[in-house]
PDB file of C-alpha atoms in Angstrom:
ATOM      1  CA  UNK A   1      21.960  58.488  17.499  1.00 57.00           C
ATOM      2  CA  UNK A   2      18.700  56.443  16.776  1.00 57.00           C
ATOM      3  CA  UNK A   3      18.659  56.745  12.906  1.00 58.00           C
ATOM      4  CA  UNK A   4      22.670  55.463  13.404  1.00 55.00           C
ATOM      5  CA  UNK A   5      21.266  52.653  15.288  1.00 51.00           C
ATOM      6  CA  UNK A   6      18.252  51.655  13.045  1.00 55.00           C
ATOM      7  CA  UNK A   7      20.806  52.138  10.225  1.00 55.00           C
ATOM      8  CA  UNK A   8      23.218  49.887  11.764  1.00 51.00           C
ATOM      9  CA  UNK A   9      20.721  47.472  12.535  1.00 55.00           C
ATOM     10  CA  UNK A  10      19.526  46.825   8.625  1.00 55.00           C
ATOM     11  CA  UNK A  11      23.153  46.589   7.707  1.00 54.00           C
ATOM     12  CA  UNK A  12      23.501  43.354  10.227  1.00 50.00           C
ATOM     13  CA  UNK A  13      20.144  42.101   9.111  1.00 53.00           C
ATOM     14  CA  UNK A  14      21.046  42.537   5.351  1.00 56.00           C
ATOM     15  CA  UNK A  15      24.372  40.945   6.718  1.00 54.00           C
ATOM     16  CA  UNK A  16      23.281  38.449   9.051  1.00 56.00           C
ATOM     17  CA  UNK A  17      20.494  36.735   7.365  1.00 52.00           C
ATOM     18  CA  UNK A  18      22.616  35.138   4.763  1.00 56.00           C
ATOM     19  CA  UNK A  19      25.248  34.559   6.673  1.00 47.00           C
ATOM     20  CA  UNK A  20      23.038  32.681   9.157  1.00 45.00           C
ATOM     21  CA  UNK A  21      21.377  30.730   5.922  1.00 51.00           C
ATOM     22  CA  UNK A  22      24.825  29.621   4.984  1.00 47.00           C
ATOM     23  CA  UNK A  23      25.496  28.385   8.517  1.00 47.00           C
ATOM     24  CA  UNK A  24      22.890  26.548   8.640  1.00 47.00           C
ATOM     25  CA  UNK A  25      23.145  25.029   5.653  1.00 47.00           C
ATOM     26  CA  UNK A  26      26.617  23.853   6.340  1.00 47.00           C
ATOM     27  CA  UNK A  27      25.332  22.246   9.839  1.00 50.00           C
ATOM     28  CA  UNK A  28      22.967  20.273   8.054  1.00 51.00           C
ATOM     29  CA  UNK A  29      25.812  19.070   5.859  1.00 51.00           C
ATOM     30  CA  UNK A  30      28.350  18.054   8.483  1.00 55.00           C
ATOM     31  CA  UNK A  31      25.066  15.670  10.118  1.00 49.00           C
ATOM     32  CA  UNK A  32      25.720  12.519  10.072  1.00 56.00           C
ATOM     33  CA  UNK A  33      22.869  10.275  10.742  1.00 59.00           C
ATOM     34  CA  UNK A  34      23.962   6.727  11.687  1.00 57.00           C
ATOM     35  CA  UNK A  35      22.034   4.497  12.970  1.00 57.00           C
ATOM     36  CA  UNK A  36      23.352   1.793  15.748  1.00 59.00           C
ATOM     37  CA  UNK A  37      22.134  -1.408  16.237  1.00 60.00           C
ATOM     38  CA  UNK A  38      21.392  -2.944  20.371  1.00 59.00           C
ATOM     39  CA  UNK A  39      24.558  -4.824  20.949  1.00 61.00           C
ATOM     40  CA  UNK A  40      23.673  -8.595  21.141  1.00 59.00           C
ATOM     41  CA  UNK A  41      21.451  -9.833  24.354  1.00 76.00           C
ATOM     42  CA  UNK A  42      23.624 -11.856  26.308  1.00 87.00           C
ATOM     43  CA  UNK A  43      27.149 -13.367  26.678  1.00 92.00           C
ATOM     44  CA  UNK A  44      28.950 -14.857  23.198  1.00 94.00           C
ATOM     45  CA  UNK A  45      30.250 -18.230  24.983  1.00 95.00           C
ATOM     46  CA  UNK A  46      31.734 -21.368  22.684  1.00 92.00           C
ATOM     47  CA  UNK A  47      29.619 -23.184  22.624  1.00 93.00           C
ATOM     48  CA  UNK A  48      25.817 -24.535  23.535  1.00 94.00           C
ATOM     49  CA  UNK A  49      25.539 -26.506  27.035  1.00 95.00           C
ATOM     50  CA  UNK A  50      25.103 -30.451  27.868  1.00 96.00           C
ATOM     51  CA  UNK A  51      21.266 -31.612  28.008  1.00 95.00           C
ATOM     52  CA  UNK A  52      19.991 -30.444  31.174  1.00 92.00           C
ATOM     53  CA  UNK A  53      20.348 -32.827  34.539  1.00 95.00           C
ATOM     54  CA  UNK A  54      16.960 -34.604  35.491  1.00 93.00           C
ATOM     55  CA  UNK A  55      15.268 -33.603  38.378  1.00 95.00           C
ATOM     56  CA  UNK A  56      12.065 -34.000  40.764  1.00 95.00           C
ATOM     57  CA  UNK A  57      11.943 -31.020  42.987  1.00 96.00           C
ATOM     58  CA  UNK A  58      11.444 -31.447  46.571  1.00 96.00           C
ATOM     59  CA  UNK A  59       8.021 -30.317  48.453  1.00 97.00           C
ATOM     60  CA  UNK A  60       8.104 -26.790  48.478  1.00 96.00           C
ATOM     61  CA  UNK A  61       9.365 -24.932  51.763  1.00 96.00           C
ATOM     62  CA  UNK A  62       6.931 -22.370  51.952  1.00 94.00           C
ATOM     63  CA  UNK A  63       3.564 -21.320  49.587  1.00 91.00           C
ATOM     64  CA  UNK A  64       5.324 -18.544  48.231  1.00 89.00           C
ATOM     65  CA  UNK A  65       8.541 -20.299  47.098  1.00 93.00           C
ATOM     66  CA  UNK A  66       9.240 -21.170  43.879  1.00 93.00           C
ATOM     67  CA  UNK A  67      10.771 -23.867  42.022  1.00 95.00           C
ATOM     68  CA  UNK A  68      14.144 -22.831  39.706  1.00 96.00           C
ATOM     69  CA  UNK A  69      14.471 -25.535  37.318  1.00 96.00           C
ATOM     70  CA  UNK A  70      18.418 -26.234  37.413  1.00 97.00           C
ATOM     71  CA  UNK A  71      20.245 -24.850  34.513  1.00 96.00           C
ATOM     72  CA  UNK A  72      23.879 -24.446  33.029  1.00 97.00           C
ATOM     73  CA  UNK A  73      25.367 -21.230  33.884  1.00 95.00           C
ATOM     74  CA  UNK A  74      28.087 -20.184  32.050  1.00 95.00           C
ATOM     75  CA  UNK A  75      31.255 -19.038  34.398  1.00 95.00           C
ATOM     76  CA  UNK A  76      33.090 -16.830  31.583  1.00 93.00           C
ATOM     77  CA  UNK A  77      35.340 -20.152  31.038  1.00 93.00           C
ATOM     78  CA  UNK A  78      32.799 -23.110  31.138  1.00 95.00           C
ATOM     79  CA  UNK A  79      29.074 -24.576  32.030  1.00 96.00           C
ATOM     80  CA  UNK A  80      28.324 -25.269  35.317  1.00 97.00           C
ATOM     81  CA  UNK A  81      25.191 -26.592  36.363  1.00 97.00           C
ATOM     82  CA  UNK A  82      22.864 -24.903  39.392  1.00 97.00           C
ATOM     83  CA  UNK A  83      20.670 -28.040  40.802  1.00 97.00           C
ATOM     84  CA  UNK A  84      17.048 -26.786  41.061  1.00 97.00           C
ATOM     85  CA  UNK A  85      16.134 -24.985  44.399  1.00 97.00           C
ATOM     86  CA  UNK A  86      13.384 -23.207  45.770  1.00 97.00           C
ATOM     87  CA  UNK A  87      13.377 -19.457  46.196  1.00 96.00           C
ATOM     88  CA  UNK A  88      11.409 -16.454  47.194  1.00 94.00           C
ATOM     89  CA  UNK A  89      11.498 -14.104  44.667  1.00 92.00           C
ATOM     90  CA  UNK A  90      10.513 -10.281  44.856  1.00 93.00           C
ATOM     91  CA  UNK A  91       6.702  -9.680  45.423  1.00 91.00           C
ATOM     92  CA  UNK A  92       4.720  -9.998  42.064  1.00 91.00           C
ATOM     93  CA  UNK A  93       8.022 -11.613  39.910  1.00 94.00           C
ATOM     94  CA  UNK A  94       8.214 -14.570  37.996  1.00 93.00           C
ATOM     95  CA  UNK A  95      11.489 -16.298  37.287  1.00 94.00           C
ATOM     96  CA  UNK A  96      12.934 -16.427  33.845  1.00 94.00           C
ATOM     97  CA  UNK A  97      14.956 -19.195  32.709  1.00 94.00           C
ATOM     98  CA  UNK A  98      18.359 -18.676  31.466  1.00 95.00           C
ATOM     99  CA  UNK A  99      18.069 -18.471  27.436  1.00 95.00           C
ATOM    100  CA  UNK A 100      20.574 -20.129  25.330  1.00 95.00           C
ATOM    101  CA  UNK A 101      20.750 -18.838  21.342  1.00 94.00           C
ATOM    102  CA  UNK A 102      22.710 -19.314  17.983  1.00 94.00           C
ATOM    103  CA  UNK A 103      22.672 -16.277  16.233  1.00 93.00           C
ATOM    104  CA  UNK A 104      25.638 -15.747  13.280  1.00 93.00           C
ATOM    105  CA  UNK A 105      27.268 -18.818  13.565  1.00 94.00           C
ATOM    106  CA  UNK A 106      27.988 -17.935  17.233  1.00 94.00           C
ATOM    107  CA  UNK A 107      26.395 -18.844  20.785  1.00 95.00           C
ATOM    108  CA  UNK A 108      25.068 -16.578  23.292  1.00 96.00           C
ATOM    109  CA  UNK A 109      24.004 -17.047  26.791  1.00 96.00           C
ATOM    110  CA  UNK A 110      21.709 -15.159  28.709  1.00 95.00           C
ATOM    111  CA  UNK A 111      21.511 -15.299  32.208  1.00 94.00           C
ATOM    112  CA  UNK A 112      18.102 -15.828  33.933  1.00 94.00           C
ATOM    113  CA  UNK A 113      16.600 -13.812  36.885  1.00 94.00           C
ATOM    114  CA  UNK A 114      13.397 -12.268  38.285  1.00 95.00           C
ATOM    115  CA  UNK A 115      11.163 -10.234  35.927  1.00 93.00           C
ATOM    116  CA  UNK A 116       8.406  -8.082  37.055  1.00 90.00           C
ATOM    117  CA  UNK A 117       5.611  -8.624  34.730  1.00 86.00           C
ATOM    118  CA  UNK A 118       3.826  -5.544  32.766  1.00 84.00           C
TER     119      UNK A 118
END
């Protein structure tokens, strides 16, 4: 019984060695590497906004507020502008401005917020 099975076992190897070369070789064929590019940062909107509204901020509230500058926001159908407030923001965060880009031929908005710093 144990010569049948070391007999057997050649016969798969003799077998199974090619066979597993020819597998793999296939897989590696049927790969297709593709690479994708990060889908645009922000919001594609129609246009860029006004000039910014002048302002002179108010004293601030309390020593940990800050000042946000007012912006245009974009609503998903127009600008609308934010007047300049104070705010608290999380413990250690600064306040990024929205950004407004051309990239292509086409606008994008991206909306501000609080950013830890590294």
């Amino acid at each position: 019984m144990r010569k049948a099975l070391e007999a057997s076992r050649g016969r798969v190897s003799a077998i199974g060695m090619p066979l597993l070369a020819v597998v793999v070789v296939c897989a590696g064929a049927a790969c297709v590497i593709e690479t994708v590019n990060a889908p645009p940062a922000g919001v594609a909107v129609s246009g860029p906004p006004p000039a910014p509204m002048g302002e002179t901020p108010p004293p601030p509230p309390r020593p940990r507020a800050a000042w946000v500058a007012g912006y245009w926001h974009w609503t998903g159908m127009q600008y609308t502008w934010i007047p300049g407030h104070w705010e608290d923001g999380p413990p250690g965060a600064l306040w990024r401005a929205p950004r407004y880009s051309l990239r292509d031929g086409v606008y994008f908005y991206e909306p501000g917020g609080w950013t830890v710093p590294r």
